[in-house]
GROMACS .gro file of C-alpha atoms in nm:
model
  306
    1UNK     CA    1   1.757  -4.817  -7.236
    2UNK     CA    2   1.496  -4.727  -6.913
    3UNK     CA    3   1.180  -4.899  -6.696
    4UNK     CA    4   0.866  -4.879  -6.936
    5UNK     CA    5   0.676  -4.753  -6.634
    6UNK     CA    6   0.853  -4.570  -6.316
    7UNK     CA    7   0.958  -4.741  -5.923
    8UNK     CA    8   0.799  -4.563  -5.701
    9UNK     CA    9   0.996  -4.797  -5.359
   10UNK     CA   10   1.035  -4.502  -5.161
   11UNK     CA   11   1.203  -4.232  -5.027
   12UNK     CA   12   1.451  -4.286  -4.754
   13UNK     CA   13   1.294  -4.124  -4.402
   14UNK     CA   14   1.375  -3.875  -4.204
   15UNK     CA   15   1.643  -4.081  -4.016
   16UNK     CA   16   1.758  -3.875  -3.606
   17UNK     CA   17   2.020  -3.946  -3.670
   18UNK     CA   18   2.374  -3.826  -3.864
   19UNK     CA   19   2.600  -4.237  -3.954
   20UNK     CA   20   2.546  -4.266  -4.191
   21UNK     CA   21   2.689  -4.233  -4.545
   22UNK     CA   22   2.569  -4.331  -4.845
   23UNK     CA   23   2.811  -4.407  -5.084
   24UNK     CA   24   2.829  -4.334  -5.463
   25UNK     CA   25   2.921  -4.629  -5.746
   26UNK     CA   26   3.036  -4.442  -6.060
   27UNK     CA   27   3.372  -4.421  -6.312
   28UNK     CA   28   3.500  -4.007  -6.264
   29UNK     CA   29   3.517  -3.776  -6.591
   30UNK     CA   30   3.145  -3.929  -6.644
   31UNK     CA   31   3.168  -4.327  -6.744
   32UNK     CA   32   3.297  -4.452  -7.038
   33UNK     CA   33   3.222  -4.284  -7.413
   34UNK     CA   34   2.879  -4.317  -7.536
   35UNK     CA   35   2.760  -4.556  -7.685
   36UNK     CA   36   3.016  -4.821  -7.428
   37UNK     CA   37   2.943  -4.994  -7.131
   38UNK     CA   38   3.227  -5.011  -6.837
   39UNK     CA   39   3.315  -5.463  -6.842
   40UNK     CA   40   3.575  -5.557  -6.620
   41UNK     CA   41   3.907  -5.683  -6.808
   42UNK     CA   42   3.942  -6.013  -6.855
   43UNK     CA   43   4.193  -6.204  -6.758
   44UNK     CA   44   4.248  -6.695  -6.824
   45UNK     CA   45   4.309  -6.577  -6.445
   46UNK     CA   46   4.014  -6.439  -6.408
   47UNK     CA   47   3.747  -6.717  -6.595
   48UNK     CA   48   3.959  -7.044  -6.378
   49UNK     CA   49   3.868  -6.837  -6.006
   50UNK     CA   50   3.487  -6.752  -6.153
   51UNK     CA   51   3.435  -7.129  -6.268
   52UNK     CA   52   3.569  -7.244  -5.938
   53UNK     CA   53   3.363  -7.032  -5.762
   54UNK     CA   54   3.025  -7.143  -6.006
   55UNK     CA   55   3.126  -7.413  -5.869
   56UNK     CA   56   3.085  -7.332  -5.478
   57UNK     CA   57   2.784  -7.136  -5.477
   58UNK     CA   58   2.417  -7.319  -5.487
   59UNK     CA   59   2.127  -7.086  -5.520
   60UNK     CA   60   1.954  -7.414  -5.269
   61UNK     CA   61   2.126  -7.223  -5.048
   62UNK     CA   62   2.232  -7.666  -4.924
   63UNK     CA   63   2.611  -7.593  -5.061
   64UNK     CA   64   2.874  -7.777  -4.886
   65UNK     CA   65   3.089  -7.494  -4.651
   66UNK     CA   66   2.808  -7.270  -4.751
   67UNK     CA   67   2.700  -7.084  -4.437
   68UNK     CA   68   2.441  -6.837  -4.417
   69UNK     CA   69   2.242  -6.587  -4.237
   70UNK     CA   70   1.951  -6.449  -4.335
   71UNK     CA   71   1.578  -6.261  -4.266
   72UNK     CA   72   1.356  -6.405  -4.573
   73UNK     CA   73   1.000  -6.441  -4.580
   74UNK     CA   74   0.776  -6.692  -4.458
   75UNK     CA   75   0.664  -6.963  -4.734
   76UNK     CA   76   0.315  -6.897  -4.875
   77UNK     CA   77   0.102  -6.753  -5.112
   78UNK     CA   78   0.386  -6.425  -5.153
   79UNK     CA   79   0.368  -6.222  -5.460
   80UNK     CA   80   0.655  -5.953  -5.462
   81UNK     CA   81   0.759  -5.686  -5.823
   82UNK     CA   82   1.052  -5.676  -5.644
   83UNK     CA   83   1.280  -5.620  -5.329
   84UNK     CA   84   1.581  -5.408  -5.117
   85UNK     CA   85   1.674  -5.216  -4.877
   86UNK     CA   86   1.803  -4.866  -4.858
   87UNK     CA   87   2.075  -4.923  -4.701
   88UNK     CA   88   2.308  -5.171  -4.705
   89UNK     CA   89   2.604  -5.122  -4.485
   90UNK     CA   90   2.960  -5.142  -4.608
   91UNK     CA   91   3.203  -5.413  -4.446
   92UNK     CA   92   3.532  -5.614  -4.506
   93UNK     CA   93   3.528  -5.933  -4.320
   94UNK     CA   94   3.871  -6.159  -4.404
   95UNK     CA   95   3.814  -6.410  -4.646
   96UNK     CA   96   4.150  -6.619  -4.782
   97UNK     CA   97   4.231  -6.875  -5.052
   98UNK     CA   98   3.862  -7.052  -5.133
   99UNK     CA   99   3.619  -6.807  -4.839
  100UNK     CA  100   3.422  -6.586  -4.930
  101UNK     CA  101   3.240  -6.325  -4.734
  102UNK     CA  102   2.910  -6.129  -4.831
  103UNK     CA  103   2.594  -5.919  -4.803
  104UNK     CA  104   2.347  -6.002  -5.069
  105UNK     CA  105   1.972  -5.956  -5.081
  106UNK     CA  106   1.825  -6.225  -5.346
  107UNK     CA  107   1.497  -6.285  -5.451
  108UNK     CA  108   1.376  -6.619  -5.613
  109UNK     CA  109   1.109  -6.848  -5.820
  110UNK     CA  110   1.154  -7.205  -5.838
  111UNK     CA  111   1.523  -7.258  -6.029
  112UNK     CA  112   1.579  -6.908  -6.123
  113UNK     CA  113   1.724  -6.624  -5.864
  114UNK     CA  114   1.956  -6.320  -5.861
  115UNK     CA  115   2.132  -6.101  -5.611
  116UNK     CA  116   2.237  -5.851  -5.544
  117UNK     CA  117   2.466  -5.632  -5.296
  118UNK     CA  118   2.886  -5.664  -5.217
  119UNK     CA  119   3.172  -5.956  -5.198
  120UNK     CA  120   3.494  -5.992  -5.006
  121UNK     CA  121   3.552  -6.292  -5.275
  122UNK     CA  122   3.977  -6.341  -5.351
  123UNK     CA  123   3.834  -6.608  -5.528
  124UNK     CA  124   3.634  -6.422  -5.746
  125UNK     CA  125   3.857  -6.107  -5.781
  126UNK     CA  126   4.168  -6.154  -5.720
  127UNK     CA  127   4.180  -5.932  -5.434
  128UNK     CA  128   4.105  -5.929  -5.074
  129UNK     CA  129   3.837  -5.587  -5.133
  130UNK     CA  130   3.458  -5.569  -5.088
  131UNK     CA  131   3.344  -5.515  -5.417
  132UNK     CA  132   3.028  -5.480  -5.556
  133UNK     CA  133   2.817  -5.750  -5.721
  134UNK     CA  134   2.507  -5.927  -5.812
  135UNK     CA  135   2.451  -6.260  -5.913
  136UNK     CA  136   2.244  -6.498  -6.192
  137UNK     CA  137   2.092  -6.853  -6.131
  138UNK     CA  138   1.874  -6.856  -6.475
  139UNK     CA  139   1.812  -7.202  -6.680
  140UNK     CA  140   2.165  -7.217  -6.868
  141UNK     CA  141   2.276  -6.910  -6.710
  142UNK     CA  142   2.510  -6.899  -6.404
  143UNK     CA  143   2.762  -6.617  -6.312
  144UNK     CA  144   2.786  -6.277  -6.142
  145UNK     CA  145   2.847  -5.946  -6.345
  146UNK     CA  146   2.785  -6.030  -6.741
  147UNK     CA  147   2.988  -6.304  -6.702
  148UNK     CA  148   2.731  -6.472  -6.915
  149UNK     CA  149   2.396  -6.401  -7.099
  150UNK     CA  150   2.146  -6.196  -6.913
  151UNK     CA  151   2.204  -5.900  -6.799
  152UNK     CA  152   2.204  -5.596  -7.011
  153UNK     CA  153   2.367  -5.293  -6.883
  154UNK     CA  154   2.257  -4.937  -6.955
  155UNK     CA  155   2.513  -4.737  -6.766
  156UNK     CA  156   2.747  -4.579  -6.871
  157UNK     CA  157   2.933  -4.489  -6.518
  158UNK     CA  158   2.893  -4.746  -6.305
  159UNK     CA  159   3.095  -5.112  -6.280
  160UNK     CA  160   2.996  -5.406  -6.176
  161UNK     CA  161   3.276  -5.474  -5.995
  162UNK     CA  162   3.355  -5.189  -5.829
  163UNK     CA  163   3.549  -5.190  -5.555
  164UNK     CA  164   3.516  -5.021  -5.232
  165UNK     CA  165   3.710  -4.862  -5.076
  166UNK     CA  166   3.504  -4.621  -4.757
  167UNK     CA  167   3.453  -4.864  -4.527
  168UNK     CA  168   3.254  -4.888  -4.161
  169UNK     CA  169   3.388  -4.842  -3.869
  170UNK     CA  170   3.209  -4.895  -3.534
  171UNK     CA  171   3.099  -4.616  -3.362
  172UNK     CA  172   3.206  -4.371  -3.582
  173UNK     CA  173   3.046  -4.391  -4.006
  174UNK     CA  174   2.831  -4.629  -4.135
  175UNK     CA  175   2.880  -4.667  -4.470
  176UNK     CA  176   2.690  -4.749  -4.658
  177UNK     CA  177   2.516  -4.825  -5.058
  178UNK     CA  178   2.111  -4.885  -5.247
  179UNK     CA  179   1.961  -5.134  -5.407
  180UNK     CA  180   1.703  -5.266  -5.496
  181UNK     CA  181   1.580  -5.489  -5.770
  182UNK     CA  182   1.158  -5.458  -5.987
  183UNK     CA  183   0.982  -5.577  -6.213
  184UNK     CA  184   0.896  -5.352  -6.494
  185UNK     CA  185   0.509  -5.449  -6.478
  186UNK     CA  186   0.496  -5.385  -6.886
  187UNK     CA  187   0.768  -5.580  -7.008
  188UNK     CA  188   0.817  -5.817  -6.752
  189UNK     CA  189   1.222  -5.684  -6.738
  190UNK     CA  190   1.346  -5.681  -6.373
  191UNK     CA  191   1.590  -5.365  -6.342
  192UNK     CA  192   1.884  -5.308  -6.084
  193UNK     CA  193   1.851  -4.981  -5.933
  194UNK     CA  194   2.183  -4.815  -5.755
  195UNK     CA  195   2.165  -4.518  -5.486
  196UNK     CA  196   1.970  -4.326  -5.304
  197UNK     CA  197   1.805  -4.173  -5.626
  198UNK     CA  198   1.752  -4.509  -5.754
  199UNK     CA  199   1.889  -4.522  -6.050
  200UNK     CA  200   1.876  -4.825  -6.339
  201UNK     CA  201   2.197  -4.947  -6.389
  202UNK     CA  202   2.052  -5.254  -6.664
  203UNK     CA  203   1.813  -5.467  -6.617
  204UNK     CA  204   1.755  -5.859  -6.684
  205UNK     CA  205   1.509  -5.957  -6.955
  206UNK     CA  206   1.171  -6.175  -6.941
  207UNK     CA  207   1.254  -6.444  -7.227
  208UNK     CA  208   1.576  -6.570  -6.939
  209UNK     CA  209   1.305  -6.678  -6.744
  210UNK     CA  210   1.068  -6.945  -6.640
  211UNK     CA  211   1.008  -6.878  -6.259
  212UNK     CA  212   1.125  -6.585  -6.190
  213UNK     CA  213   0.927  -6.517  -6.567
  214UNK     CA  214   0.589  -6.412  -6.308
  215UNK     CA  215   0.655  -6.289  -5.937
  216UNK     CA  216   0.924  -6.372  -5.707
  217UNK     CA  217   0.770  -6.556  -5.404
  218UNK     CA  218   1.102  -6.516  -5.204
  219UNK     CA  219   1.325  -6.274  -5.064
  220UNK     CA  220   1.622  -6.261  -4.804
  221UNK     CA  221   1.771  -6.062  -4.697
  222UNK     CA  222   2.139  -6.125  -4.505
  223UNK     CA  223   2.522  -6.296  -4.560
  224UNK     CA  224   2.689  -6.544  -4.674
  225UNK     CA  225   2.981  -6.657  -4.659
  226UNK     CA  226   3.176  -7.003  -4.771
  227UNK     CA  227   3.503  -7.249  -4.678
  228UNK     CA  228   3.580  -7.534  -4.812
  229UNK     CA  229   3.470  -7.807  -4.557
  230UNK     CA  230   3.715  -7.895  -4.267
  231UNK     CA  231   3.886  -7.575  -4.240
  232UNK     CA  232   3.803  -7.227  -4.031
  233UNK     CA  233   3.491  -7.041  -4.206
  234UNK     CA  234   3.557  -6.616  -4.250
  235UNK     CA  235   3.397  -6.380  -4.130
  236UNK     CA  236   3.044  -6.212  -4.149
  237UNK     CA  237   2.962  -5.849  -4.216
  238UNK     CA  238   3.089  -5.685  -3.948
  239UNK     CA  239   3.335  -5.946  -3.783
  240UNK     CA  240   3.076  -6.041  -3.474
  241UNK     CA  241   2.770  -6.192  -3.305
  242UNK     CA  242   2.468  -5.897  -3.411
  243UNK     CA  243   2.342  -5.750  -3.134
  244UNK     CA  244   2.032  -5.445  -3.221
  245UNK     CA  245   2.226  -5.147  -3.318
  246UNK     CA  246   2.343  -5.013  -3.644
  247UNK     CA  247   2.632  -4.786  -3.453
  248UNK     CA  248   2.806  -5.153  -3.434
  249UNK     CA  249   2.654  -5.465  -3.679
  250UNK     CA  250   2.677  -5.504  -4.040
  251UNK     CA  251   2.298  -5.477  -4.115
  252UNK     CA  252   2.025  -5.388  -4.367
  253UNK     CA  253   1.706  -5.105  -4.313
  254UNK     CA  254   1.437  -5.020  -4.387
  255UNK     CA  255   1.398  -5.283  -4.595
  256UNK     CA  256   1.156  -5.344  -4.852
  257UNK     CA  257   0.902  -5.548  -5.138
  258UNK     CA  258   0.722  -5.439  -5.387
  259UNK     CA  259   0.400  -5.600  -5.383
  260UNK     CA  260   0.183  -5.722  -5.696
  261UNK     CA  261   0.022  -5.356  -5.728
  262UNK     CA  262   0.373  -5.238  -5.770
  263UNK     CA  263   0.272  -5.074  -5.388
  264UNK     CA  264   0.609  -5.048  -5.137
  265UNK     CA  265   0.516  -5.180  -4.825
  266UNK     CA  266   0.710  -5.307  -4.534
  267UNK     CA  267   0.783  -5.686  -4.494
  268UNK     CA  268   0.667  -5.806  -4.185
  269UNK     CA  269   0.575  -6.172  -4.229
  270UNK     CA  270   1.015  -6.256  -4.222
  271UNK     CA  271   1.182  -6.512  -4.037
  272UNK     CA  272   1.521  -6.528  -3.881
  273UNK     CA  273   1.768  -6.805  -4.046
  274UNK     CA  274   2.154  -6.910  -4.012
  275UNK     CA  275   2.210  -7.258  -4.043
  276UNK     CA  276   2.521  -7.235  -3.790
  277UNK     CA  277   2.440  -7.071  -3.433
  278UNK     CA  278   2.720  -7.076  -3.335
  279UNK     CA  279   2.930  -6.897  -3.574
  280UNK     CA  280   2.668  -6.670  -3.712
  281UNK     CA  281   2.324  -6.504  -3.654
  282UNK     CA  282   2.036  -6.212  -3.782
  283UNK     CA  283   1.798  -6.065  -3.629
  284UNK     CA  284   1.505  -5.907  -3.729
  285UNK     CA  285   1.472  -5.568  -3.546
  286UNK     CA  286   1.166  -5.476  -3.591
  287UNK     CA  287   1.080  -5.110  -3.692
  288UNK     CA  288   1.241  -4.787  -3.624
  289UNK     CA  289   1.118  -4.497  -3.540
  290UNK     CA  290   1.125  -4.270  -3.862
  291UNK     CA  291   1.398  -4.498  -4.020
  292UNK     CA  292   1.155  -4.869  -4.083
  293UNK     CA  293   1.249  -5.220  -4.044
  294UNK     CA  294   1.559  -5.355  -4.034
  295UNK     CA  295   1.716  -5.662  -4.071
  296UNK     CA  296   2.096  -5.687  -3.848
  297UNK     CA  297   2.362  -6.057  -3.913
  298UNK     CA  298   2.719  -6.105  -3.881
  299UNK     CA  299   2.930  -6.325  -3.699
  300UNK     CA  300   3.354  -6.423  -3.576
  301UNK     CA  301   3.362  -6.735  -3.757
  302UNK     CA  302   3.626  -6.943  -3.673
  303UNK     CA  303   3.564  -7.341  -3.560
  304UNK     CA  304   3.657  -7.571  -3.797
  305UNK     CA  305   3.431  -7.861  -3.689
  306UNK     CA  306   3.146  -7.690  -3.735
   0.00000   0.00000   0.00000
């Protein structure tokens, strides 16, 4: 199974630097047998943890204890077939107990939203590793990865909760993944594309959506953290405020959206939003020469008084 129409989501521009390194996502030996797909073994403890995690996370971005530092498209007559980023830097912010810290791309229309990125989430995964994730909120489906009806995975070698062992180091190698969410103009399915070759990993069928059955009208790139109200907040991204450099900051870039005609365009009409500027920040750096538009974000976390 593959998309009905090819997606021209843009190739990576010639970057004048050599410090960013792509990270491949895939099982050794070619993955699962033909006709099967990789699904993480689920235990009773996994189901309990995920039930609790799903309750703490809301698509409305107003969950008590959650904080955000994102760049988002301004409200208006936006119409997007898709969105993504050629480089999403990988980090391992400390999160314990019921805390989580994530980096995500989110597309939305009304009550429907899809997210893709990485997260450190002991409540969801039972460990503190940086793991790949997708999130769906549509109708009665509210879940991560393949835990509820919705996403149809078609690759036999790419698990959706893949653990990353190569983590970015300030002024050292900066490791990244590539991710896009795009709508098939022929049948309306929304496809998930990974890596620089834009590998089609799977899709969300059009029939499960109401709002996203049409075009997306909102996109955001950035960080999200959670800690129960009244407890210390975890760090976000690289664990410090973004200062404006991909050599040290957590970032998305070059970011892009697909307009209603399927053209890859620069999302120049974006706004910065951080709900707690004492702990987290986000910077729309603009277009870097020979690279593209860069969004930087991060924060140290900490104080229980905010």
